[in-house]
Amino acid sequence: MFCQIELTHDKNLFPQFHLWFTWILKAGGNRMTERLLEGPPTEDTVIDMEKQEETEEGFIKVFTTKVEVSKVAEGATLDASHPDSAPRKHEEDENAEVHALVGPVFKNLRHLLRVLTYEKFHVLAHHAMIGNQVIVRGSQKALVRSVIEALENLLPKGCCSSVTWSNTYQESFKCNFLGLEAGTEIPPHLNETDMYAVLDIIPPEETELLDSGNNYDFPGYLFTLVDGTALPNLCPVLLTKMEQAMAQCKFTNEVLDCALATMKEQWMNKVKVLFKFSRASGNHSPEETQKLLRVLTTGPQDEPLLRFWMTGLSIRYKNHALESSFTQSGDSYYEVCDLNTGQ
């Protein structure tokens, strides 16, 4: 019997094995992360699960979108396994060139607030959070898409129905976020309503702006906002809290995303209570509804938001709430019948 060192004539065989196994463990630890699920899944997670399809073979089919050139300009990197891919430095140079061709884009919600200024952002966000259609019109597709993707962070995923780019107007029942090509006409019937807001993005070549003030990210760009009517002075409480969080300089972008997600989930719990109260437990008087809103620490200014967010509840929760209410009502019915008949 000979040992492996004698067979291979390599005295460093076992140290090399140890080195390779150690590298595998280290590489696996860097690439794989453990996710601990505490409590029930959030509504956004349930919505993502409902968008998945299971094939006949048992595989999960996930809805994905193709990465376009504009996505590369927003920071997406090329596939390193592609035979024509270059080193990372070359990729960054290409991304910078594509970014220069496509134009600047908004990185996140806080970036949008800083560029638009508080007044325009507040009006735009108010319309979005109560379900009014928000239209972004411009000549640069990537820029229009970045505005819509930033505003989507204000809403639960179930409330977001977006068409990021179109050369014709799409009705509000099809999408509440709409990106239009510059020059696309708005139909006359939309002007008769007050449930919309239009943000026009005018590039520098179409304006005479030589100085954009402190707007270094978008020099020469002009952002004009037109809405159907003046919004009430009192905005939803959730919008005020979100704006206060975005104004916190101590919050990094990652912390801000976690804070916004927590706020949305907290208010989705209030929406669930209101849904079960109004849709799944029979008719109630306005006085009873107002009493429930006070218990939920909400006011009249929050009702449009709560009503709209009820449309974004997952199908699983709606079915569960309705089935449980039917079961309870059926049990109470039979109990009453037993008491009346004496059987």
mmCIF file of N, CA and C in Angstrom, residues 135-145 164-169 178-186 198-203 205-206 221-222 224:
data_model
loop_
_atom_site.group_PDB
_atom_site.id
_atom_site.type_symbol
_atom_site.label_atom_id
_atom_site.label_comp_id
_atom_site.label_asym_id
_atom_site.label_seq_id
_atom_site.Cartn_x
_atom_site.Cartn_y
_atom_site.Cartn_z
ATOM 1 N N ILE A 135 -47.935 61.139 -15.166
ATOM 2 C CA ILE A 135 -47.406 61.055 -16.530
ATOM 3 C C ILE A 135 -46.069 61.780 -16.574
ATOM 4 N N VAL A 136 -45.058 61.088 -17.071
ATOM 5 C CA VAL A 136 -43.726 61.673 -17.247
ATOM 6 C C VAL A 136 -43.448 61.709 -18.744
ATOM 7 N N ARG A 137 -43.196 62.893 -19.244
ATOM 8 C CA ARG A 137 -43.045 63.063 -20.688
ATOM 9 C C ARG A 137 -41.667 63.664 -20.991
ATOM 10 N N GLY A 138 -40.947 63.032 -21.896
ATOM 11 C CA GLY A 138 -39.617 63.506 -22.238
ATOM 12 C C GLY A 138 -39.095 62.810 -23.474
ATOM 13 N N SER A 139 -37.941 63.257 -23.937
ATOM 14 C CA SER A 139 -37.328 62.705 -25.153
ATOM 15 C C SER A 139 -36.303 61.626 -24.863
ATOM 16 N N GLN A 140 -35.859 61.501 -23.615
ATOM 17 C CA GLN A 140 -34.848 60.519 -23.249
ATOM 18 C C GLN A 140 -35.503 59.380 -22.478
ATOM 19 N N LYS A 141 -35.482 58.214 -23.075
ATOM 20 C CA LYS A 141 -36.207 57.071 -22.518
ATOM 21 C C LYS A 141 -35.678 56.668 -21.151
ATOM 22 N N ALA A 142 -34.362 56.633 -21.011
ATOM 23 C CA ALA A 142 -33.775 56.210 -19.741
ATOM 24 C C ALA A 142 -34.117 57.182 -18.620
ATOM 25 N N LEU A 143 -34.145 58.460 -18.904
ATOM 26 C CA LEU A 143 -34.461 59.464 -17.888
ATOM 27 C C LEU A 143 -35.914 59.356 -17.455
ATOM 28 N N VAL A 144 -36.810 59.165 -18.414
ATOM 29 C CA VAL A 144 -38.233 59.016 -18.090
ATOM 30 C C VAL A 144 -38.450 57.771 -17.238
ATOM 31 N N ARG A 145 -37.782 56.690 -17.609
ATOM 32 C CA ARG A 145 -37.934 55.446 -16.845
ATOM 33 C C ARG A 145 -37.405 55.610 -15.425
ATOM 34 N N THR A 164 -43.546 52.293 -18.854
ATOM 35 C CA THR A 164 -42.430 53.222 -18.751
ATOM 36 C C THR A 164 -42.177 54.003 -20.036
ATOM 37 N N TRP A 165 -42.646 53.524 -21.179
ATOM 38 C CA TRP A 165 -42.392 54.261 -22.425
ATOM 39 C C TRP A 165 -43.468 53.923 -23.451
ATOM 40 N N SER A 166 -44.050 54.962 -24.020
ATOM 41 C CA SER A 166 -45.081 54.790 -25.036
ATOM 42 C C SER A 166 -45.157 56.060 -25.864
ATOM 43 N N ASN A 167 -45.567 55.911 -27.119
ATOM 44 C CA ASN A 167 -45.763 57.080 -27.974
ATOM 45 C C ASN A 167 -47.233 57.452 -28.117
ATOM 46 N N THR A 168 -48.085 56.747 -27.365
ATOM 47 C CA THR A 168 -49.505 57.082 -27.326
ATOM 48 C C THR A 168 -49.974 57.054 -25.881
ATOM 49 N N TYR A 169 -51.003 57.820 -25.594
ATOM 50 C CA TYR A 169 -51.508 57.885 -24.227
ATOM 51 C C TYR A 169 -52.212 56.581 -23.858
ATOM 52 N N LEU A 178 -47.077 56.458 -16.211
ATOM 53 C CA LEU A 178 -47.011 56.414 -17.673
ATOM 54 C C LEU A 178 -45.863 57.284 -18.155
ATOM 55 N N GLY A 179 -44.979 56.689 -18.951
ATOM 56 C CA GLY A 179 -43.906 57.433 -19.589
ATOM 57 C C GLY A 179 -44.223 57.657 -21.050
ATOM 58 N N LEU A 180 -44.234 58.894 -21.470
ATOM 59 C CA LEU A 180 -44.603 59.255 -22.832
ATOM 60 C C LEU A 180 -43.430 59.915 -23.544
ATOM 61 N N GLU A 181 -43.401 59.696 -24.835
ATOM 62 C CA GLU A 181 -42.409 60.364 -25.666
ATOM 63 C C GLU A 181 -42.744 61.845 -25.753
ATOM 64 N N ALA A 182 -41.721 62.667 -25.859
ATOM 65 C CA ALA A 182 -41.927 64.110 -25.916
ATOM 66 C C ALA A 182 -42.807 64.468 -27.109
ATOM 67 N N GLY A 183 -43.752 65.361 -26.892
ATOM 68 C CA GLY A 183 -44.670 65.778 -27.945
ATOM 69 C C GLY A 183 -45.942 64.977 -28.028
ATOM 70 N N THR A 184 -46.066 63.912 -27.233
ATOM 71 C CA THR A 184 -47.292 63.109 -27.242
ATOM 72 C C THR A 184 -48.439 63.916 -26.645
ATOM 73 N N GLU A 185 -49.538 63.967 -27.356
ATOM 74 C CA GLU A 185 -50.675 64.763 -26.923
ATOM 75 C C GLU A 185 -51.456 64.060 -25.816
ATOM 76 N N ILE A 186 -51.939 64.861 -24.890
ATOM 77 C CA ILE A 186 -52.818 64.372 -23.829
ATOM 78 C C ILE A 186 -54.258 64.522 -24.307
ATOM 79 N N VAL A 198 -48.751 65.799 -14.752
ATOM 80 C CA VAL A 198 -47.846 65.632 -15.895
ATOM 81 C C VAL A 198 -46.527 66.334 -15.580
ATOM 82 N N LEU A 199 -45.441 65.572 -15.662
ATOM 83 C CA LEU A 199 -44.101 66.129 -15.489
ATOM 84 C C LEU A 199 -43.411 66.122 -16.846
ATOM 85 N N ASP A 200 -43.143 67.289 -17.380
ATOM 86 C CA ASP A 200 -42.445 67.428 -18.656
ATOM 87 C C ASP A 200 -40.966 67.675 -18.398
ATOM 88 N N ILE A 201 -40.128 66.886 -19.075
ATOM 89 C CA ILE A 201 -38.676 67.017 -18.964
ATOM 90 C C ILE A 201 -38.159 67.582 -20.276
ATOM 91 N N ILE A 202 -37.639 68.790 -20.225
ATOM 92 C CA ILE A 202 -37.145 69.475 -21.415
ATOM 93 C C ILE A 202 -35.627 69.462 -21.377
ATOM 94 N N PRO A 203 -34.971 68.853 -22.368
ATOM 95 C CA PRO A 203 -33.509 68.753 -22.351
ATOM 96 C C PRO A 203 -32.855 70.098 -22.651
ATOM 97 N N GLU A 205 -30.919 71.122 -25.031
ATOM 98 C CA GLU A 205 -30.928 71.607 -26.420
ATOM 99 C C GLU A 205 -32.241 72.255 -26.805
ATOM 100 N N GLU A 206 -33.293 72.047 -26.018
ATOM 101 C CA GLU A 206 -34.586 72.654 -26.314
ATOM 102 C C GLU A 206 -34.908 73.820 -25.393
ATOM 103 N N TYR A 221 -31.372 71.304 -17.812
ATOM 104 C CA TYR A 221 -32.668 70.635 -17.920
ATOM 105 C C TYR A 221 -33.742 71.470 -17.233
ATOM 106 N N LEU A 222 -34.944 71.401 -17.789
ATOM 107 C CA LEU A 222 -36.091 72.120 -17.233
ATOM 108 C C LEU A 222 -37.187 71.116 -16.919
ATOM 109 N N THR A 224 -41.035 70.861 -15.703
ATOM 110 C CA THR A 224 -42.291 71.592 -15.504
ATOM 111 C C THR A 224 -43.370 70.614 -15.080
#
